[in-house]
XYZ file of C-alpha atoms in Angstrom:
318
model
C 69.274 67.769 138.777
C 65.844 67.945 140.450
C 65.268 70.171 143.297
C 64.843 68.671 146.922
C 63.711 70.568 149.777
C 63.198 69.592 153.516
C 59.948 68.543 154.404
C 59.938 71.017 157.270
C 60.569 73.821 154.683
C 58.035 72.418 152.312
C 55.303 72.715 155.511
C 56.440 76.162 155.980
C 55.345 76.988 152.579
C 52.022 77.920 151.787
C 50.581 78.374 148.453
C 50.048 82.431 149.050
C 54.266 82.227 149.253
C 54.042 80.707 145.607
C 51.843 83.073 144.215
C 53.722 85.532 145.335
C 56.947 84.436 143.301
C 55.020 83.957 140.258
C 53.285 87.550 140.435
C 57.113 89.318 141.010
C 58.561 87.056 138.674
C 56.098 87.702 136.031
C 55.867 91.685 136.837
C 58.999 92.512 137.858
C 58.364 94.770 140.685
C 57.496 94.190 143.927
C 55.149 97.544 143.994
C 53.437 95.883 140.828
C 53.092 92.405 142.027
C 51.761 93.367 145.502
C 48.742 94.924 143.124
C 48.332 92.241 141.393
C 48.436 89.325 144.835
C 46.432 92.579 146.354
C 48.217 93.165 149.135
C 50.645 95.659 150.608
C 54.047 95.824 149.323
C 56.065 95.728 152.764
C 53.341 92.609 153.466
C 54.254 90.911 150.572
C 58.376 91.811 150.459
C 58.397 90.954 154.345
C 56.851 87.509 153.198
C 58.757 86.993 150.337
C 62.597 87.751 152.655
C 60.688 84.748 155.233
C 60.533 82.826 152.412
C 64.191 82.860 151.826
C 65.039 82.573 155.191
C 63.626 79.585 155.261
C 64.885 77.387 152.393
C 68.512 79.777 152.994
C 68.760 80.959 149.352
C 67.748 83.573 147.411
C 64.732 83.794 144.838
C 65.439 87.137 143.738
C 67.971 89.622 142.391
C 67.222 93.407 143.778
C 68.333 95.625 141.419
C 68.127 99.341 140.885
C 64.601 99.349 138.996
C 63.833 95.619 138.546
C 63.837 92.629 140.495
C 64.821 89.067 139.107
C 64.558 85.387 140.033
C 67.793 84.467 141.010
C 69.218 81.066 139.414
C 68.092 79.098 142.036
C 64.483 81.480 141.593
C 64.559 80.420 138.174
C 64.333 77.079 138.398
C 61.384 76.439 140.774
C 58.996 78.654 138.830
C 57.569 75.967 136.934
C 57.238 74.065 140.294
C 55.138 76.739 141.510
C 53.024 77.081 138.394
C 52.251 73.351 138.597
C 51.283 73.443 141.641
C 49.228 76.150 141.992
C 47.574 74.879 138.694
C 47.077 71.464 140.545
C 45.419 73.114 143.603
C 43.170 74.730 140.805
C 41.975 72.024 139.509
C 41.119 70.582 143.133
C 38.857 73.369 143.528
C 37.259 73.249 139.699
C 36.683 69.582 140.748
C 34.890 70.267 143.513
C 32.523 72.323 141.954
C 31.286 68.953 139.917
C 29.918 67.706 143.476
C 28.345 71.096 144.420
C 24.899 72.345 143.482
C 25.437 74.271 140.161
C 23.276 77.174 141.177
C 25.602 77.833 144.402
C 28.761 78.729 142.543
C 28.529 82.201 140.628
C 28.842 81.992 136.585
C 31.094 84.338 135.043
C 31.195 84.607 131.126
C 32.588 87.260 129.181
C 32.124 89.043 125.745
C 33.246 91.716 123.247
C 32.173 95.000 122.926
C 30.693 93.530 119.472
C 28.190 91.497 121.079
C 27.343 92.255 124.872
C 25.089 94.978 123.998
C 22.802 92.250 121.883
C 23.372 89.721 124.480
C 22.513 90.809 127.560
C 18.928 90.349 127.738
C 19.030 87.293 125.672
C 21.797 85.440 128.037
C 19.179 86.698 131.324
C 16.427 85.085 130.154
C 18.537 82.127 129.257
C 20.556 81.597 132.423
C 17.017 83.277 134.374
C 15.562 79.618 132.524
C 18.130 77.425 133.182
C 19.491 78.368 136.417
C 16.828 80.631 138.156
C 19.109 80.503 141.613
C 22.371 80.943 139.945
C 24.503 84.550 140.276
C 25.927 85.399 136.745
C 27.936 88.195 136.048
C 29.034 89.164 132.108
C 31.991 91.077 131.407
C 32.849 93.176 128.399
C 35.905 92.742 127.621
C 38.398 92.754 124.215
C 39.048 88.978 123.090
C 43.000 88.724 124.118
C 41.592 90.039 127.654
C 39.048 87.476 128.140
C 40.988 84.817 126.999
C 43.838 85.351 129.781
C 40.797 86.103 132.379
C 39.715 82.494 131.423
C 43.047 80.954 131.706
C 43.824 82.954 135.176
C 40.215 81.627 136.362
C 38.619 84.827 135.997
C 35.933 84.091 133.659
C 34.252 80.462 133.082
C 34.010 81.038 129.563
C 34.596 83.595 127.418
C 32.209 84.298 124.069
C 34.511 84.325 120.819
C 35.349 84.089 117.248
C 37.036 80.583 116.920
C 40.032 82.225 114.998
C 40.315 84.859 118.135
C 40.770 81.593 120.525
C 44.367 80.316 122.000
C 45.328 77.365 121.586
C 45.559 76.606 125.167
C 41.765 77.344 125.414
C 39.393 74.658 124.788
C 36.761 75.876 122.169
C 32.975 74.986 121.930
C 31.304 76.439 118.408
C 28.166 77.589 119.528
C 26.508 79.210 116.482
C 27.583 80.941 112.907
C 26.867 83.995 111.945
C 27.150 86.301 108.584
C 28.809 89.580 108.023
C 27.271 92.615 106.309
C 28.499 96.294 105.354
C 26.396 98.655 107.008
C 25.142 102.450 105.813
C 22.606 104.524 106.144
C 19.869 104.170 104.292
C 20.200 105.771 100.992
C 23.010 105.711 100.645
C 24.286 104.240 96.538
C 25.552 100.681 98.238
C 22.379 99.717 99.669
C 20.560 99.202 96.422
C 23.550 96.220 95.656
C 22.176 92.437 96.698
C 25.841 91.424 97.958
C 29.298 92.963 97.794
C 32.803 91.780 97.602
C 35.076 93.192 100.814
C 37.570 94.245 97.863
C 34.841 96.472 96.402
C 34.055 98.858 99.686
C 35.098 102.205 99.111
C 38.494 102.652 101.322
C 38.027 106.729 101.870
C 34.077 105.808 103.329
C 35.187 102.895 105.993
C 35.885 103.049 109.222
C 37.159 99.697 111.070
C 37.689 98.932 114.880
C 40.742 98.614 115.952
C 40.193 94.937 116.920
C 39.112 91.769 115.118
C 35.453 90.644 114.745
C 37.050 87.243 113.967
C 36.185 87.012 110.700
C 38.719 85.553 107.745
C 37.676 88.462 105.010
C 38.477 91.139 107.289
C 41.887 90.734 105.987
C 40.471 91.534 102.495
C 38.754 94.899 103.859
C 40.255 98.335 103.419
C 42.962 98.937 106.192
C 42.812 101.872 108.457
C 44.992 104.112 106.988
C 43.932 108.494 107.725
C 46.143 109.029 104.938
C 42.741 108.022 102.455
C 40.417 109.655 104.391
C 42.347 113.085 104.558
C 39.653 114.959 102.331
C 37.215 114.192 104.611
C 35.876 117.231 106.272
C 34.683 115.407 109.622
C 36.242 112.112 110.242
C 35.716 109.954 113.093
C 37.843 107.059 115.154
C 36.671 105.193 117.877
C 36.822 102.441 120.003
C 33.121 101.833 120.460
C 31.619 99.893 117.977
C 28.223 101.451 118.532
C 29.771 105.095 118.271
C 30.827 103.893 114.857
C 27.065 102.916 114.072
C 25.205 106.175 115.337
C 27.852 107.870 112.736
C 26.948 106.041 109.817
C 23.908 107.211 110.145
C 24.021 110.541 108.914
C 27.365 110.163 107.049
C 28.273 108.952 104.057
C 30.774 106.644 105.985
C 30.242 102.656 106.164
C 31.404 99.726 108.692
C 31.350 96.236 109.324
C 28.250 94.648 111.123
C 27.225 91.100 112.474
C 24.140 89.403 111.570
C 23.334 89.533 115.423
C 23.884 93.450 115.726
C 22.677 94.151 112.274
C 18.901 92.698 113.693
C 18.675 94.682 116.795
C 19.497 97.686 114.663
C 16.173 96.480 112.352
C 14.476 95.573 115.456
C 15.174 99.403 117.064
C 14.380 100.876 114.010
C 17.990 102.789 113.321
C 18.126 104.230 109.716
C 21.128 101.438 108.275
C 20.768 99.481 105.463
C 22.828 96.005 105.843
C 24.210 94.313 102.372
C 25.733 91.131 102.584
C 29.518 90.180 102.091
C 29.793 87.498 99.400
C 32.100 84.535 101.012
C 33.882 82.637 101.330
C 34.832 83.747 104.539
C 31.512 85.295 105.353
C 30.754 83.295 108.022
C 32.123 83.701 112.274
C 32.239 80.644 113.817
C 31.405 81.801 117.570
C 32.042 79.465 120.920
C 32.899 79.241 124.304
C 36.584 79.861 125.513
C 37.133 77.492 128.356
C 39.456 75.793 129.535
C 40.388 72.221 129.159
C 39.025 69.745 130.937
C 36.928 72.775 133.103
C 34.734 70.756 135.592
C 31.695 73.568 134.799
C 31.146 71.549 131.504
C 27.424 70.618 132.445
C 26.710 74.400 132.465
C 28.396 74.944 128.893
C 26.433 71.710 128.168
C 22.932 73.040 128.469
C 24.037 77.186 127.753
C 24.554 75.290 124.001
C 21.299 73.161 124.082
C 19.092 76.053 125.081
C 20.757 78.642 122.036
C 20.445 75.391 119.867
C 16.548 75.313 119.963
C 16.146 78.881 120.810
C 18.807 81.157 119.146
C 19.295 84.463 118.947
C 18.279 86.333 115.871
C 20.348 86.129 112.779
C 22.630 83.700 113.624
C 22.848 79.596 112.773
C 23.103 77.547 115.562
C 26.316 74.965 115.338
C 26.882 73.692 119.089
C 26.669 69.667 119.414
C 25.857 67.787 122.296
């Protein structure tokens, strides 16, 4: 049975009351929620006891350590998400009829690539959009992708297998995957190598995906191989990994795009291929559908089309 409300309580309403539902509902706690709306707690909860007031029913259940939508809360939560998706869209579609420069850019990208990107995407976006304020965040990939979907980010730079499939994805360029070592070391004098082949008790992995399809063939992390080692090393930076490697005996993964600014700044790695298939990362744009800031991702693609970075292949169609 659909919901009906009284216009008068409908007028009430404002669309700060609905994301205020959605942030308790989703966090459970009105201490957590008001962090996430960033406002006070006794703001929000005051607003939220209004709210009920108003439309004389309950949303939510306060228990001991939780709070939960009541039956009644239940039920309009998808209201509220459409919405407040629907008002987002209003303002994405305004941006269409605004000058492109005067609304900040926000793209984001992995830990595996912002350090080789930075300067290239500057001079890009310094070329395209001299006026424009753009701000790149380093993020991991599951992180990005909800910071696109909660209008965080414009577009977030990742491996197409990474991507949601609410996400609309843009392939941008391809790029190769390599085992890395200092030079040296036995491996480097081999022309290619099979991700079965590297030596499980000399690699070290990150914890997260480079997106792609023969990492599943690599050694897994396990400490229990590399126990004889007498100084072992796990990290979450991938270039902490790199400066290792280079005066161990150790190995890691390394994209074409990394794997040239390494050459370029002159750090003592050697880089063999992986033989595919599965070699290859399809990289794109994380955006989402139908995202009115299309003419932006339009030319970003165009301009790494006839001037890409190093090492990689560009893909991206008009």
């Amino acid at each position: 049975m659909p919901l009906l409300f009284d216009r008068r309580e409908i007028e009430r309403m404002n669309f700060r009351d609905l994301e205020y539902v959605l942030a308790i509902a989703k966090h459970g706690k009105f201490s957590q929620a008001a962090v996430a709306c960033n406002v006070s707690q006794p703001a929000l909860s005051n607003q939220i006891k209004k709210l009920e007031q108003e439309l004389g029913v309950e949303l939510f259940l306060r228990l001991n350590n939780e709070v939960r939508p009541t039956a009644f809360g239940q039920s309009i939560l998808k209201i509220a998400e459409t919405i407040l998706s629907d008002v987002q869209r209003i303002r994405d579609s305004a941006t269409q009829f605004r000058d492109p420069e005067a609304v900040a850019y926000r793209i984001g990208m992995t830990p595996t690539l912002a350090p080789y990107l930075t300067q290239y995407f500057s001079e890009l976006f310094s070329d395209l959009y001299p006026r424009m304020r753009v701000t790149m965040i380093e993020d991991l990939p599951q992180n990005m992708l909800q910071m696109v979907e909660d209008h965080q980010l414009d577009m977030a730079l990742v491996a197409k297998v990474n991507n949601s499939d609410t996400l609309a994805f843009t392939s941008i360029w391809a790029e190769p995957l390599f085992l890395a070592m200092r030079d040296g070391h036995p491996l480097c004098m081999l022309p290619s190598i099979e991700p079965e082949d590297v030596p499980p008790h000399d690699f070290i992995r990150l914890p997260h995906s480079f997106g792609y399809e023969l990492e599943d063939r690599l050694p897994k992390a396990d400490p229990a191989i590399r126990v004889a080692k007498r100084f072992d090393l796990s990290a979450l930076r991938f270039e902490t990994i790199c400066r290792h490697i280079c005066h161990s005996d150790d190995c890691t993964i390394v994209s074409a795009l990394a794997a040239e600014q390494f050459k370029r700044d002159k750090w003592p790695l050697c880089f063999v291929p992986f033989e595919g298939p599965g070699n290859l990362r399809n990289l794109g744009a994380a955006t989402r559908p139908g995202c009115p800031r299309s003419q932006v991702l339009s030319r970003v693609g165009a301009y790494i089309q006839e001037q890409p970075p190093v090492g990689v292949t560009p893909t991206f169609t008009a």
